[in-house]
Coordinates of C-alpha atoms in Angstrom, one line a residue:
M1 CA 7.4 -5.9 -8.8
A2 CA 5.5 -3.2 -7.0
L3 CA 2.2 -3.3 -5.1
T4 CA 1.7 0.5 -5.6
P5 CA 0.5 2.0 -8.9
L6 CA 1.8 5.2 -10.5
T7 CA 1.2 8.0 -8.1
A8 CA 2.3 11.1 -9.8
N9 CA -0.5 13.5 -10.6
A10 CA -0.9 14.0 -14.3
Q11 CA -1.6 17.7 -13.7
E12 CA 2.0 18.1 -12.6
M13 CA 3.3 17.1 -16.1
A14 CA 3.6 19.8 -18.8
D15 CA 0.6 19.5 -21.0
V16 CA 0.8 19.2 -24.8
P17 CA -1.7 19.1 -27.6
I18 CA -2.6 15.7 -29.1
D19 CA -4.6 14.6 -32.2
A20 CA -6.8 11.7 -33.2
G21 CA -3.8 9.7 -34.5
M22 CA -2.0 10.0 -31.2
R23 CA -5.0 9.0 -29.2
A24 CA -5.5 5.9 -31.4
D25 CA -1.8 5.0 -30.9
V26 CA -2.1 5.2 -27.1
V27 CA -5.3 3.1 -27.0
K28 CA -3.8 0.5 -29.3
A29 CA -0.5 0.3 -27.3
L30 CA -2.6 0.1 -24.0
G31 CA -4.6 -2.8 -25.4
D32 CA -1.5 -4.6 -26.5
A33 CA 0.1 -4.1 -23.1
L34 CA -3.0 -5.4 -21.3
E35 CA -3.2 -8.5 -23.5
K36 CA 0.4 -9.3 -23.0
N37 CA 0.9 -8.4 -19.4
Y38 CA -2.3 -8.3 -17.3
V39 CA -2.4 -11.0 -14.8
F40 CA -5.8 -12.3 -16.0
P41 CA -5.3 -12.7 -19.8
D42 CA -9.0 -12.9 -20.8
K43 CA -9.8 -9.8 -18.8
G44 CA -6.8 -7.9 -20.2
T45 CA -8.0 -8.7 -23.8
E46 CA -11.6 -7.7 -23.0
T47 CA -10.5 -4.5 -21.3
G48 CA -8.4 -3.5 -24.4
Q49 CA -11.3 -4.2 -26.7
T50 CA -13.7 -2.1 -24.6
L51 CA -11.3 0.9 -24.8
E52 CA -11.0 0.4 -28.6
R53 CA -14.8 0.6 -28.9
L54 CA -14.9 3.7 -26.8
L55 CA -12.3 5.3 -29.1
D56 CA -14.2 4.3 -32.2
S57 CA -17.4 5.7 -30.8
G58 CA -15.8 9.2 -30.7
K59 CA -15.8 9.4 -26.9
Y60 CA -12.3 10.8 -26.7
D61 CA -12.5 13.2 -29.7
R62 CA -13.0 16.2 -27.5
F63 CA -9.9 15.6 -25.5
E64 CA -7.2 17.7 -27.3
T65 CA -4.5 17.8 -24.6
A66 CA -2.4 14.9 -23.1
N67 CA -3.5 15.4 -19.5
A68 CA -7.2 15.7 -20.3
F69 CA -7.0 12.5 -22.5
A70 CA -5.0 10.7 -19.8
E71 CA -7.6 11.5 -17.2
A72 CA -10.5 10.3 -19.4
L73 CA -8.8 7.1 -20.5
R74 CA -7.6 6.3 -17.0
S75 CA -11.2 6.5 -15.7
D76 CA -12.4 4.1 -18.4
L77 CA -9.5 1.8 -18.0
R78 CA -10.2 1.3 -14.3
E79 CA -13.9 0.9 -14.9
A80 CA -13.5 -1.6 -17.7
G81 CA -10.8 -3.6 -15.9
D82 CA -12.4 -3.4 -12.5
D83 CA -9.0 -3.2 -10.9
R84 CA -7.9 -0.3 -8.7
H85 CA -4.3 -0.9 -9.5
L86 CA -4.8 -0.1 -13.2
Q87 CA -3.5 3.4 -13.8
L88 CA -2.5 5.7 -16.7
R89 CA -0.8 9.0 -16.9
Y90 CA 1.1 11.3 -19.3
D91 CA 4.8 11.2 -18.3
P92 CA 7.2 11.9 -21.3
E93 CA 10.2 11.6 -18.9
F94 CA 9.4 8.0 -17.9
V95 CA 12.2 5.5 -18.5
P96 CA 11.0 1.8 -18.4
Q97 CA 12.9 -0.2 -15.8
G98 CA 15.6 -2.2 -17.4
D99 CA 15.8 -0.1 -20.6
H100 CA 18.7 2.0 -19.4
T101 CA 21.0 -0.8 -18.3
D102 CA 21.5 -4.6 -18.7
G103 CA 23.0 -5.1 -15.3
P104 CA 22.2 -4.2 -11.7
P105 CA 21.5 -0.6 -10.7
S106 CA 24.4 1.7 -10.7
A107 CA 25.8 3.2 -7.6
E108 CA 24.3 6.5 -8.7
E109 CA 20.8 4.9 -9.1
V110 CA 21.1 3.2 -5.7
A111 CA 22.0 6.5 -4.1
E112 CA 19.1 8.3 -5.8
T113 CA 16.7 5.7 -4.6
Y114 CA 18.0 6.1 -1.0
R115 CA 17.8 9.9 -1.4
Q116 CA 14.1 9.7 -2.5
M117 CA 13.2 7.4 0.4
A118 CA 15.0 9.7 2.8
L119 CA 13.1 12.7 1.6
H120 CA 9.9 10.9 2.7
G121 CA 11.1 9.5 5.9
F122 CA 11.5 6.0 4.5
G123 CA 7.8 5.7 4.8
V124 CA 7.8 6.1 8.6
A125 CA 5.8 9.2 9.1
R126 CA 5.9 9.1 12.9
T127 CA 6.9 7.1 15.9
A128 CA 5.8 7.9 19.5
M129 CA 5.3 6.5 22.9
L130 CA 1.7 7.2 24.0
P131 CA 0.5 7.3 27.6
G132 CA 0.4 4.0 29.3
N133 CA 3.6 2.8 27.6
I134 CA 1.9 2.2 24.3
G135 CA 4.1 2.4 21.1
Y136 CA 2.8 4.0 17.9
I137 CA 4.2 3.8 14.4
D138 CA 2.6 5.6 11.4
L139 CA 3.6 3.8 8.2
R140 CA 2.8 5.5 4.9
F141 CA 4.4 3.4 2.2
F142 CA 6.9 0.5 1.7
G143 CA 10.0 1.4 -0.3
P144 CA 12.7 -1.0 -1.5
P145 CA 13.9 -3.0 1.5
E146 CA 17.5 -2.2 0.9
A147 CA 16.6 1.4 1.4
V148 CA 14.1 1.3 4.2
A149 CA 15.2 -1.7 6.4
G150 CA 17.4 0.5 8.6
A151 CA 14.5 2.9 9.2
Y152 CA 12.3 0.0 10.2
E153 CA 15.0 -1.3 12.6
S154 CA 15.2 2.2 14.2
A155 CA 11.5 2.6 14.5
I156 CA 11.0 -0.7 16.2
Q157 CA 13.9 0.0 18.5
L158 CA 12.2 3.2 19.6
V159 CA 9.1 1.4 20.7
S160 CA 10.7 -1.8 21.8
G161 CA 10.1 -1.0 25.4
S162 CA 6.3 -0.6 25.0
Q163 CA 3.8 -3.0 26.3
A164 CA 1.5 -2.6 23.3
L165 CA 2.1 -1.4 19.8
I166 CA -0.3 0.4 17.5
I167 CA 0.6 0.3 13.8
D168 CA -1.2 3.0 11.8
L169 CA -1.8 2.0 8.2
R170 CA -4.7 4.4 7.5
S171 CA -2.7 6.5 5.0
N172 CA -0.6 3.6 3.6
G173 CA -0.8 3.3 -0.2
G174 CA 1.4 0.3 -0.6
G175 CA 4.8 -0.4 -2.1
D176 CA 7.3 -3.2 -2.3
P177 CA 6.1 -6.6 -1.0
A178 CA 9.6 -7.5 0.1
A179 CA 9.5 -4.4 2.4
V180 CA 6.1 -5.5 3.8
A181 CA 7.8 -8.8 4.8
Q182 CA 10.8 -6.9 6.1
F183 CA 8.7 -4.8 8.5
A184 CA 6.5 -7.7 9.5
S185 CA 9.6 -9.7 10.5
H186 CA 10.1 -7.4 13.5
L187 CA 6.7 -8.6 14.9
F188 CA 7.7 -12.2 15.4
A189 CA 10.2 -13.7 17.9
K190 CA 13.6 -14.9 16.6
G191 CA 13.2 -18.5 15.4
D192 CA 9.5 -17.9 14.6
V193 CA 9.6 -18.5 10.9
R194 CA 6.4 -17.5 9.0
H195 CA 5.4 -17.7 5.4
L196 CA 3.6 -14.4 5.0
N197 CA 2.5 -14.1 1.4
S198 CA 3.1 -15.4 -2.2
I199 CA 2.8 -13.5 -5.5
Y200 CA 2.2 -15.2 -8.8
D201 CA 3.5 -13.2 -11.8
R202 CA 2.1 -13.9 -15.2
T203 CA 5.0 -12.3 -17.2
E204 CA 7.5 -14.6 -15.4
D205 CA 5.1 -17.5 -14.9
R206 CA 6.4 -18.1 -11.5
T207 CA 5.4 -17.7 -7.9
R208 CA 7.6 -15.8 -5.4
E209 CA 7.2 -16.5 -1.7
F210 CA 7.7 -13.9 1.1
W211 CA 8.9 -15.1 4.5
T212 CA 9.9 -13.4 7.7
D213 CA 13.6 -12.3 7.5
Q214 CA 15.6 -14.1 10.1
S215 CA 18.4 -11.6 10.0
V216 CA 16.2 -8.9 11.5
E217 CA 17.6 -7.9 14.9
T218 CA 15.0 -6.0 17.0
R219 CA 11.8 -8.0 17.6
Y220 CA 8.6 -6.8 19.2
T221 CA 6.5 -9.6 20.7
G222 CA 3.9 -7.6 22.7
L223 CA 0.3 -6.8 21.9
V224 CA -0.2 -5.5 18.4
Y225 CA -3.1 -3.3 17.2
V226 CA -3.4 -2.2 13.5
L227 CA -5.4 0.8 12.2
T228 CA -7.0 0.7 8.7
S229 CA -9.1 3.0 6.5
S230 CA -10.8 2.7 3.1
R231 CA -7.6 4.5 1.8
T232 CA -5.3 1.7 3.1
F233 CA -4.3 0.0 -0.2
S234 CA -2.1 -2.6 -1.8
G235 CA 1.0 -3.3 0.3
G236 CA -0.7 -1.5 3.3
E237 CA -3.5 -4.0 3.0
E238 CA -1.0 -6.9 2.7
L239 CA 0.6 -6.0 6.1
A240 CA -2.8 -5.8 7.7
Y241 CA -3.9 -9.1 6.1
D242 CA -0.6 -10.8 7.1
I243 CA -1.0 -9.7 10.7
Q244 CA -4.6 -10.8 10.7
T245 CA -4.1 -14.2 9.1
Q246 CA -1.1 -15.0 11.2
K247 CA -3.2 -14.0 14.2
R248 CA -0.5 -11.6 15.3
G249 CA -2.7 -8.6 16.1
T250 CA -6.1 -7.1 16.0
L251 CA -7.4 -4.7 13.3
F252 CA -9.4 -1.6 14.0
G253 CA -11.0 0.8 11.5
E254 CA -12.5 0.5 8.1
T255 CA -12.5 -2.2 5.4
T256 CA -9.5 -1.4 3.1
G257 CA -9.4 -0.5 -0.5
G258 CA -9.3 -3.9 -2.1
G259 CA -6.2 -3.9 -4.3
A260 CA -4.2 -7.2 -4.3
N261 CA -2.8 -7.4 -7.9
P262 CA 0.8 -6.0 -8.0
G263 CA 2.5 -5.0 -11.2
G264 CA 4.6 -2.3 -12.8
P265 CA 4.7 0.7 -15.2
V266 CA 4.7 0.1 -19.0
A267 CA 5.6 2.7 -21.6
L268 CA 2.8 3.1 -24.2
A269 CA 3.1 5.7 -26.9
H270 CA 3.7 9.5 -27.2
G271 CA 4.8 9.8 -23.5
F272 CA 1.9 7.9 -22.0
T273 CA 2.5 5.3 -19.3
A274 CA 0.3 2.7 -17.7
F275 CA 0.6 0.7 -14.5
I276 CA -0.6 -2.8 -15.3
P277 CA -1.0 -5.5 -12.6
T278 CA 0.9 -8.6 -13.7
G279 CA 0.5 -10.7 -10.5
R280 CA -1.9 -11.7 -7.8
A281 CA -1.3 -12.3 -4.1
I282 CA -1.8 -15.7 -2.6
N283 CA -2.0 -15.9 1.2
P284 CA -0.6 -19.1 2.5
V285 CA -3.3 -19.4 5.2
T286 CA -6.5 -18.5 3.2
G287 CA -5.3 -19.4 -0.3
T288 CA -6.8 -16.2 -1.6
N289 CA -6.3 -12.4 -1.1
W290 CA -8.1 -9.1 -0.5
E291 CA -8.8 -8.1 -4.1
H292 CA -12.1 -6.2 -4.4
V293 CA -13.3 -7.2 -0.9
G294 CA -10.6 -5.4 1.1
V295 CA -9.3 -6.5 4.5
K296 CA -12.1 -6.4 7.1
P297 CA -11.0 -5.4 10.6
E298 CA -12.1 -7.3 13.7
V299 CA -13.3 -4.0 15.2
S300 CA -15.2 -1.9 12.6
V301 CA -15.2 1.8 13.4
P302 CA -14.8 5.0 11.3
A303 CA -11.1 5.6 10.5
E304 CA -11.1 8.8 12.5
E305 CA -12.0 6.8 15.6
A306 CA -9.7 3.9 15.0
L307 CA -6.8 5.2 17.1
S308 CA -8.8 6.1 20.1
T309 CA -10.7 2.8 20.0
A310 CA -7.6 0.7 19.6
F311 CA -5.8 2.8 22.3
S312 CA -8.7 2.2 24.7
A313 CA -8.6 -1.5 24.0
A314 CA -4.9 -1.6 24.6
I315 CA -5.2 0.3 27.9
E316 CA -7.9 -2.1 29.1
A317 CA -5.9 -5.2 28.1
L318 CA -2.9 -3.9 29.9
R319 CA -4.9 -2.9 33.0
T320 CA -6.3 -6.4 33.4
Q321 CA -2.8 -7.8 33.5
A322 CA -1.4 -5.1 35.9
E323 CA -1.5 -4.8 39.6
G324 CA -1.3 -2.0 42.2
E325 CA -0.2 1.4 41.1
R326 CA 0.3 0.4 37.5
S327 CA -3.3 -0.8 37.3
Q328 CA -4.5 2.4 38.9
L329 CA -2.5 4.5 36.4
L330 CA -3.9 2.7 33.4
G331 CA -7.4 3.2 34.8
R332 CA -6.8 6.9 35.1
I333 CA -5.5 7.0 31.5
G334 CA -8.6 5.2 30.4
E335 CA -10.8 7.7 32.2
Q336 CA -9.0 10.7 30.6
L337 CA -9.5 9.2 27.2
A338 CA -13.2 8.7 27.8
N339 CA -13.5 12.2 29.1
G340 CA -11.8 13.8 26.1
E341 CA -8.8 14.9 28.3
L342 CA -6.2 12.9 26.4
L343 CA -4.7 14.1 23.2
L344 CA -3.7 11.4 20.6
P345 CA -2.2 11.9 17.1
Q346 CA -5.0 13.1 14.8
W347 CA -5.9 11.6 11.5
K348 CA -8.2 13.0 8.8
D349 CA -9.1 11.6 5.5
P350 CA -7.6 14.1 3.0
R351 CA -10.5 13.4 0.6
R352 CA -12.9 14.9 3.0
R353 CA -13.3 18.7 3.0
D354 CA -15.1 19.1 6.3

């Protein structure tokens, strides 16, 4: 089960012409899939019926290519379902998980998954030691834990000597909830066992619990600061929420996107594929999740200012604990930041053109 929806851009797929019969087949298949799989049965049925009415009204008649129809239907699907995890695209090469094999993934499939993760840095976009001995990790997504666990171990090792750690989730779109727990495990001392999250899945009618992994070697137990933006979504939101509810760190930035219903891709008809949420997160501390409301940081600032604000807070926290030359050094770093003389990693929302 994934916390991240389909991410491929429909415009990257070869476009093909479609007719009224094909459009009707896709809407019918989508409605059936929602009724069968969506985590909230009544809402799934209602959403499918809404799309059927839109089809019957002639709204989609003017869309004569697969990509144009996918874009229109996707927009209506997400509006009718009121769930940002709902997604749809045209992808004739999609192979439903499990359709190609009755057993575990082959060695070739495992190798390909690892290769894909490696091409994207295993989700770890950057690690750094910032002035004042403050560690920084920029996490962009959560891949399968068997592929990314080693990268998490390496990243934590690189910053293990820092006195404060900043985890940047401002561009994190989510991923595997098991990998969220894998990374979070590094933030608790050995022997500190935590129940981080649970996910109820409708299709399996069972609840899966996610706990800290006691086999994780390198642990970071210093101060933790987490950066968020309105783009932080799904599994990125879960890590922020886990850290917040476990009182392990302080969040800086914007309220996150509000997507807590994980699921998976489903083949529809004529090469169309939908991502349908089949589960819902249940936090063991709050008993609820961040769906629709997002994760609200303790320190609310524009995402572009989150790093400098968190860094300033970390410097001040360390300075109050330090003495002598160390205290003076941290004071000078704080002054350099305030005067704009200190360069920190820059972040810009890619949706903004200014």
